[in-house]
Amino acid sequence: MSNTPLAVDMSHITIRFPGVLANDDVNFTLAKGEIHALLGENGAGKSTLMNTLAGLQKPSAGSIKINGKQVAFNSPKDAIAAGIGMVHQHFMLVPTQTVTENILLGLDEPRFILNIRKYDQKVRDLADKYGLHVDPTAKIWQLSVGEQQRVEILKTLYRGANILIMDEPTAVLAPQEIEEFMQTLRSMVAQGKSIIFISHKLQEVAAIADRVTVLRKGKVTAEGQSMQGVTRRKLAQLMVGRDVVFAVEKGAADVGDIVLDVEGVSAENNKGVPALHDVSLKVRSGEILGIAGVSGNGQSELAEVITGLRPCSGTIRVNGTIVSNQPPSVAIQQGVAHIPEDRNHVGSAPNLTITENIIMKGYDQPPIGTGWQIDFDKATARAERLREQYAILAPSVTTLARKLSGGNLQKVILAREISTEPRLMVAVQPTRGLDV
Ligand SMILES: Nc1ncnc2c1ncn2[C@@H]1O[C@H](COP(=O)(O)OP(=O)(O)O)[C@@H](O)[C@H]1O
Ligand SMILES: [Mg+2]
């Protein structure tokens, strides 16, 4: 080891939540200029540990050194001042503002945005430097999820971060975008940044990390292991605590009648640019149709026209009934379930409880909806049953959706949609946030 101090040295960190020991005596170090992966299953305590480093969460015990100096963060502002930037699983951008406005948000300078063009240019220069291509003048709501992620990264770089924490960054990216993202990470390291890469995907960790720390149920099972000479199998074992089978046998499907019939459909995206051109496809019952493409190439728009969330030309029938350009209730009546790409805004209501999110689609039907009233005992019972069945990790069914980890929120949505026994399931990146 050289004499350069560690960029990050977290030692004996313990973090307790009511009923959960999220981090149990955790050690974690980050050397300057390395990519260190933090690997673990959903709920292992990865986000909690890094929220602490980002000043969002105070540890119950333990200490943190940055560049050899002891720190005690009282707020994210303190962490930013120490050069730490975190890109969260759930983005924190203002949809109606531009990229540049979001990047400047909360900064002292400029007090009055007199010459926004000057700042657009600064953002453009920074973006070019790291290959994070995004239009500084675009509004956030017009951007794909992958582009929004670049804005979050630019935001931390603009504030001078040299220690970057990326919480499950690839979860929102299509396979083709991931390679580009990995290049960005490498170019940031080449320019002197140090990176903590949080993931539950072994393959990605193997592809990018210099070292890896594995967490299982709040405890470290591998501390700062070099990636050289550690096998994927061994890592999987450390992660889940047992042997993992990677191959799944899949039998041939038993295919029936046409359920979904899309004919000559065209639609525009949020920017008013054509996103779907004359798309036709059929799906029969028992069939799984995969739609591939880089995010931003029409997949979400296709899902939205089928579920009645976006107008289009052409016709879409489910079980023979036209659902295109109809309210979403028409598609729901035909048994269409939707697992959207944007779980936080479209798929769930963050400020409602798990129970309320689960009954959201069926609250007006028996046994839960009884005329004018909602039977809350029955609703709670259903939520309890689904929480058990889908292993949703939460203190109780009255927990607010926004308090859940990405994977657990996804399980709430899956539970709700699958429990309606849908005839057609439209799933956009359904495995986002779930384990192997
Ligand atoms: N603010 C919180 N309040 C209560 N429990 C929490 C809170 N944040 C996380 N947890 C719990 O702590 C554990 C670790 O969660 P988290 O750090 O999000 O895991 P990971 O990021 O590895 O998926 C989970 O059981 C989670 O439910
Ligand atoms: Mg997490």
XYZ file of C-alpha atoms and ligand atoms in Angstrom:
464
model
C 0.000 0.000 0.000
C 1.190 3.513 -0.770
C 0.917 6.450 1.599
C -2.031 8.043 -0.161
C -4.928 7.963 2.296
C -8.073 6.045 1.391
C -10.770 8.111 -0.310
C -13.328 6.516 2.021
C -12.800 4.533 5.189
C -16.016 3.476 6.945
C -15.431 1.335 9.992
C -17.750 -0.634 12.281
C -20.868 1.058 10.931
C -24.110 -0.080 12.562
C -27.501 1.274 11.533
C -30.768 0.258 13.186
C -34.305 0.909 12.007
C -37.352 -0.081 14.035
C -37.297 -3.881 13.823
C -34.403 -4.040 11.339
C -30.642 -4.136 11.767
C -29.883 -2.660 8.341
C -26.076 -2.527 8.812
C -24.303 -4.677 11.392
C -20.691 -3.695 12.123
C -19.858 -2.959 8.475
C -16.389 -2.034 7.205
C -16.020 -0.480 3.774
C -13.045 1.228 2.121
C -12.590 2.973 -1.223
C -9.124 3.645 -2.620
C -8.481 6.690 -4.840
C -9.149 5.975 -8.498
C -10.842 2.609 -8.043
C -14.274 1.235 -8.816
C -15.464 -0.649 -5.760
C -18.663 -2.652 -6.103
C -21.105 -3.033 -3.226
C -22.946 -6.259 -3.975
C -25.948 -7.763 -2.221
C -29.525 -8.926 -2.567
C -32.531 -6.657 -2.160
C -32.735 -5.452 1.420
C -29.123 -6.381 2.228
C -28.451 -2.827 3.451
C -26.510 -1.366 0.494
C -28.513 1.850 0.072
C -28.595 2.401 3.826
C -24.795 2.187 4.104
C -24.282 4.617 1.245
C -27.019 7.006 2.400
C -24.886 7.327 5.505
C -21.840 8.219 3.456
C -23.963 10.763 1.573
C -25.087 12.455 4.811
C -28.712 11.326 4.595
C -28.592 8.950 7.524
C -26.673 9.012 10.799
C -25.088 5.753 11.893
C -26.027 4.297 15.290
C -22.332 3.414 15.706
C -19.087 3.524 13.743
C -16.869 6.155 12.137
C -16.144 7.581 8.690
C -12.917 9.031 7.316
C -12.681 10.874 4.008
C -9.169 11.261 2.577
C -7.795 10.316 5.980
C -9.859 12.854 7.923
C -12.573 11.941 10.408
C -15.990 13.356 9.415
C -19.479 13.556 10.945
C -22.068 14.574 8.377
C -25.198 16.324 9.563
C -26.727 16.729 6.137
C -26.155 15.922 2.452
C -24.678 19.427 2.162
C -21.792 18.391 4.428
C -21.149 15.295 2.328
C -21.193 17.323 -0.901
C -18.699 19.748 0.622
C -16.447 16.740 1.311
C -16.609 15.827 -2.395
C -19.197 13.055 -2.176
C -21.949 12.784 -4.775
C -24.689 10.160 -4.810
C -26.953 9.181 -7.673
C -30.004 7.558 -6.106
C -32.195 4.734 -7.347
C -35.084 7.160 -7.479
C -34.208 10.342 -9.292
C -34.814 13.659 -7.585
C -35.339 15.969 -10.570
C -37.993 18.615 -11.220
C -39.857 17.409 -14.341
C -41.012 20.849 -15.518
C -37.545 22.424 -15.419
C -34.699 22.134 -17.902
C -31.556 20.064 -17.489
C -29.463 23.152 -16.675
C -32.066 24.503 -14.222
C -32.075 21.172 -12.397
C -28.299 21.133 -12.222
C -28.200 24.664 -10.783
C -31.033 23.994 -8.339
C -30.057 24.670 -4.743
C -26.700 26.243 -5.588
C -25.851 29.691 -4.235
C -24.508 30.787 -7.557
C -26.146 32.021 -9.759
C -28.571 33.972 -7.544
C -30.507 35.211 -10.527
C -30.359 33.222 -13.700
C -29.698 36.174 -16.008
C -27.724 34.372 -18.592
C -28.913 30.795 -18.687
C -27.129 30.237 -22.022
C -23.770 30.618 -20.315
C -24.738 27.857 -17.907
C -26.130 25.693 -20.711
C -22.666 25.869 -22.237
C -20.993 24.938 -18.933
C -23.272 21.913 -18.645
C -22.575 20.967 -22.269
C -18.806 21.132 -21.671
C -19.058 18.945 -18.588
C -21.261 16.472 -20.471
C -18.745 16.272 -23.306
C -15.880 15.675 -20.922
C -17.453 12.480 -19.566
C -19.523 11.347 -22.558
C -22.807 12.046 -20.736
C -24.788 13.265 -23.717
C -27.941 15.208 -22.948
C -29.468 18.451 -24.237
C -29.053 21.121 -21.486
C -32.146 22.996 -22.712
C -34.504 19.983 -22.689
C -37.142 19.697 -19.967
C -36.731 16.688 -17.641
C -40.154 15.242 -18.523
C -39.087 15.022 -22.148
C -36.101 12.793 -21.336
C -35.824 9.012 -21.211
C -34.934 7.425 -17.898
C -31.370 6.848 -19.132
C -31.007 10.539 -19.997
C -32.396 11.562 -16.609
C -29.729 9.434 -14.992
C -27.055 11.364 -16.896
C -28.521 14.592 -15.503
C -28.228 13.207 -11.968
C -24.580 12.312 -12.594
C -23.882 15.738 -14.116
C -25.486 17.332 -11.076
C -22.968 15.661 -8.751
C -20.022 16.418 -11.055
C -21.080 20.066 -11.318
C -20.907 20.262 -7.516
C -17.328 19.020 -7.664
C -17.828 15.438 -6.508
C -14.743 13.259 -6.746
C -16.213 10.305 -4.847
C -19.286 9.097 -6.727
C -21.838 6.683 -5.342
C -24.091 5.054 -7.935
C -27.045 3.218 -6.416
C -28.129 0.425 -8.793
C -27.434 2.638 -11.813
C -27.877 -0.052 -14.460
C -31.344 -0.979 -13.229
C -32.887 1.778 -15.357
C -30.804 1.074 -18.472
C -31.376 -1.187 -21.487
C -28.573 -3.682 -22.231
C -27.202 -1.501 -25.046
C -27.091 1.539 -22.773
C -25.201 -0.336 -20.072
C -22.020 -0.676 -22.133
C -22.045 3.074 -22.800
C -22.575 3.712 -19.106
C -19.618 1.477 -18.204
C -17.456 3.550 -20.574
C -18.554 6.677 -18.709
C -17.498 5.107 -15.410
C -14.099 4.214 -16.859
C -13.608 7.717 -18.220
C -14.507 9.221 -14.840
C -11.918 7.019 -13.119
C -9.344 7.930 -15.780
C -9.980 11.573 -14.841
C -9.289 10.983 -11.173
C -12.704 10.097 -9.735
C -13.316 7.218 -7.328
C -16.532 5.245 -7.697
C -18.779 3.090 -5.541
C -20.964 0.945 -7.763
C -23.976 -0.581 -5.983
C -25.494 -3.590 -7.685
C -27.151 -6.946 -7.234
C -25.973 -8.115 -10.667
C -22.893 -10.331 -10.590
C -22.144 -10.012 -14.265
C -21.906 -6.230 -14.113
C -19.803 -6.270 -10.987
C -17.424 -8.716 -12.678
C -17.263 -6.488 -15.762
C -16.464 -3.189 -14.071
C -15.184 -3.491 -10.502
C -11.611 -3.528 -9.190
C -12.771 -4.741 -5.797
C -16.019 -5.940 -4.275
C -17.636 -5.855 -0.838
C -20.589 -8.208 -0.366
C -23.424 -7.544 2.088
C -25.922 -10.142 3.239
C -28.730 -9.206 5.650
C -26.769 -6.207 6.896
C -23.485 -8.078 7.440
C -20.308 -8.058 5.360
C -19.614 -11.492 3.837
C -16.649 -10.369 1.726
C -14.663 -7.253 2.607
C -12.915 -5.412 -0.207
C -12.034 -8.569 -2.176
C -9.986 -8.068 -5.290
C -12.037 -9.127 -8.346
C -9.068 -11.113 -9.601
C -9.436 -14.752 -8.747
C -12.957 -14.585 -7.347
C -15.531 -16.603 -9.286
C -19.098 -15.631 -10.085
C -20.268 -18.747 -8.298
C -18.403 -17.810 -5.125
C -19.844 -14.277 -5.195
C -23.369 -15.594 -5.681
C -22.863 -17.834 -2.673
C -21.610 -14.957 -0.516
C -24.551 -12.872 -1.661
C -27.430 -15.294 -1.016
C -25.841 -17.748 1.425
C -26.404 -20.872 -0.680
C -25.593 -22.327 -4.095
C -27.319 -20.620 -7.009
C -28.640 -22.301 -10.142
C -28.143 -20.117 -13.219
C -30.001 -22.153 -15.866
C -33.802 -22.227 -16.032
C -35.656 -24.909 -18.007
C -38.438 -23.411 -20.071
C -41.012 -25.622 -21.784
C -42.904 -24.746 -24.980
C -45.946 -22.505 -24.462
C -49.491 -23.724 -24.974
C -50.747 -21.075 -27.384
C -54.450 -20.124 -27.812
C -56.675 -17.359 -29.225
C -55.535 -13.864 -30.171
C -55.766 -11.654 -27.082
C -53.995 -8.540 -28.343
C -54.296 -7.270 -31.899
C -52.350 -4.113 -32.790
C -53.005 -2.804 -36.302
C -51.141 0.008 -38.045
C -50.538 1.993 -34.870
C -48.590 5.263 -34.880
C -48.040 7.581 -31.914
C -45.901 10.462 -30.749
C -43.671 10.587 -27.677
C -43.725 13.313 -24.982
C -41.589 15.562 -27.164
C -44.173 15.421 -29.945
C -41.796 13.365 -32.094
C -43.144 10.226 -33.832
C -42.277 7.265 -31.592
C -44.292 4.467 -33.218
C -44.613 4.115 -36.991
C -47.298 1.828 -38.299
C -46.772 -0.947 -35.756
C -48.739 -4.187 -36.155
C -48.478 -7.239 -33.937
C -50.600 -9.994 -32.424
C -50.265 -11.807 -29.127
C -52.106 -15.070 -28.456
C -53.095 -16.360 -25.071
C -50.257 -18.283 -23.442
C -47.660 -16.383 -25.437
C -44.869 -14.100 -24.226
C -43.862 -11.491 -26.803
C -40.555 -9.799 -26.133
C -39.981 -6.264 -27.441
C -36.307 -5.309 -27.560
C -34.725 -1.929 -28.118
C -32.766 0.828 -26.467
C -34.949 2.774 -24.046
C -36.448 5.745 -25.881
C -37.283 3.772 -29.032
C -40.996 3.403 -28.529
C -41.406 0.533 -26.064
C -42.964 2.664 -23.320
C -45.159 4.439 -25.870
C -46.395 1.073 -27.174
C -47.280 -0.030 -23.646
C -49.078 3.276 -23.080
C -51.231 3.159 -26.202
C -52.318 -0.390 -25.301
C -53.256 0.598 -21.758
C -55.111 3.767 -22.788
C -52.519 6.207 -21.421
C -51.519 7.696 -24.784
C -53.506 8.602 -27.930
C -52.591 6.968 -31.263
C -53.772 6.357 -34.796
C -54.643 2.843 -35.958
C -56.534 0.324 -33.839
C -55.758 -1.864 -30.848
C -58.120 -4.635 -29.808
C -58.037 -6.761 -26.677
C -60.291 -9.827 -26.857
C -61.874 -8.130 -29.896
C -62.789 -4.915 -28.025
C -61.193 -1.662 -29.181
C -59.063 -0.206 -26.368
C -57.037 2.382 -28.302
C -57.966 6.023 -27.604
C -60.277 4.871 -24.812
C -59.975 5.617 -21.100
C -57.680 3.160 -19.245
C -60.750 1.631 -17.555
C -61.722 0.027 -20.883
C -58.420 -1.845 -21.068
C -58.672 -2.790 -17.374
C -62.162 -4.221 -17.985
C -60.682 -6.396 -20.719
C -58.192 -7.784 -18.220
C -55.123 -5.745 -19.159
C -52.509 -5.350 -16.432
C -49.683 -2.849 -16.753
C -46.256 -2.838 -15.124
C -44.871 0.534 -16.226
C -41.264 1.587 -16.584
C -41.675 4.500 -14.188
C -42.708 2.781 -10.970
C -42.623 5.914 -8.840
C -44.978 8.125 -10.778
C -47.082 5.899 -12.999
C -47.032 2.531 -11.251
C -47.625 3.566 -7.681
C -48.710 6.421 -5.445
C -45.684 7.219 -3.247
C -47.651 8.874 -0.451
C -50.194 6.086 -0.061
C -49.701 2.924 1.982
C -48.925 -0.555 0.637
C -52.563 -1.549 1.239
C -53.880 1.472 -0.659
C -51.511 0.804 -3.539
C -52.608 -2.813 -3.675
C -56.355 -2.089 -3.784
C -55.947 0.861 -6.154
C -57.372 -0.985 -9.147
C -60.078 -3.031 -7.467
C -61.357 -0.762 -4.718
C -64.795 -0.486 -6.317
C -65.306 -4.229 -6.674
C -66.393 -6.810 -4.130
C -65.316 -8.067 -1.680
C -63.395 -4.852 -0.956
C -65.746 -2.291 -2.486
C -69.265 -2.607 -1.063
C -71.411 -0.018 -2.771
C -70.246 3.330 -1.443
C -67.741 2.020 1.055
C -64.399 0.310 1.162
C -64.061 -2.649 3.514
C -60.694 -1.812 5.070
C -60.448 -5.076 7.010
C -60.733 -7.033 3.766
C -58.314 -4.666 2.036
C -55.779 -5.096 4.842
C -56.219 -8.860 4.759
C -55.552 -8.937 1.020
C -52.476 -6.736 1.417
C -51.168 -8.968 4.245
C -51.667 -12.075 2.106
C -49.843 -10.568 -0.884
C -47.044 -9.196 1.297
C -46.439 -12.747 2.518
C -46.808 -14.384 -0.908
C -44.506 -11.932 -2.702
C -42.048 -11.576 0.205
C -42.456 -7.779 0.281
C -39.999 -6.520 2.906
C -41.667 -3.724 4.907
C -42.433 -3.092 8.564
C -46.200 -3.309 7.867
C -48.853 -2.900 5.175
C -49.416 0.652 6.404
C -45.869 1.597 5.324
C -45.876 4.339 2.694
C -44.872 3.253 -0.815
C -42.122 5.860 -0.983
C -40.359 4.264 1.986
C -39.867 0.996 0.086
C -36.706 -0.045 -1.747
C -36.989 -0.241 -5.549
C -37.271 -4.025 -5.564
C -39.955 -4.076 -2.907
C -41.992 -1.389 -4.644
C -41.781 -3.475 -7.805
C -43.120 -6.461 -5.863
C -46.105 -4.382 -4.665
C -46.937 -3.494 -8.266
C -46.432 -7.082 -9.462
C -48.607 -8.389 -6.630
C -51.396 -5.940 -7.471
C -51.280 -6.602 -11.198
C -50.933 -10.403 -11.040
C -53.611 -10.778 -8.346
C -56.188 -9.276 -10.720
C -55.661 -12.435 -12.831
C -55.088 -10.444 -16.004
C -55.665 -11.823 -19.497
C -52.911 -9.596 -20.892
C -49.880 -8.369 -19.006
C -47.957 -5.412 -20.442
C -44.631 -5.277 -18.651
C -41.984 -2.639 -19.392
C -38.605 -3.695 -17.951
C -40.379 -5.827 -15.341
C -37.212 -7.239 -13.762
C -35.805 -3.795 -13.055
C -34.803 -3.802 -9.385
C -35.316 -7.531 -8.811
C -32.606 -10.046 -7.908
C -31.007 -12.527 -10.339
N -35.934 4.546 6.338
C -36.101 3.275 6.695
N -36.916 2.940 7.716
C -37.085 1.651 8.098
N -36.486 0.601 7.501
C -35.659 0.872 6.463
C -35.428 2.213 6.003
N -34.566 2.166 4.955
C -34.279 0.861 4.776
N -34.935 0.082 5.668
C -34.820 -1.384 5.805
O -33.436 -1.689 5.939
C -33.099 -2.853 5.218
C -32.004 -2.539 4.210
O -32.562 -1.743 3.173
P -31.710 -1.122 1.982
O -30.501 -0.475 2.534
O -32.639 -0.286 1.178
O -31.294 -2.426 1.171
P -30.683 -2.559 -0.310
O -30.325 -1.198 -0.793
O -29.513 -3.469 -0.153
O -31.772 -3.195 -1.137
C -34.385 -3.358 4.592
O -34.935 -4.343 5.434
C -35.248 -2.115 4.555
O -36.620 -2.454 4.572
Mg -31.031 -0.247 -2.435
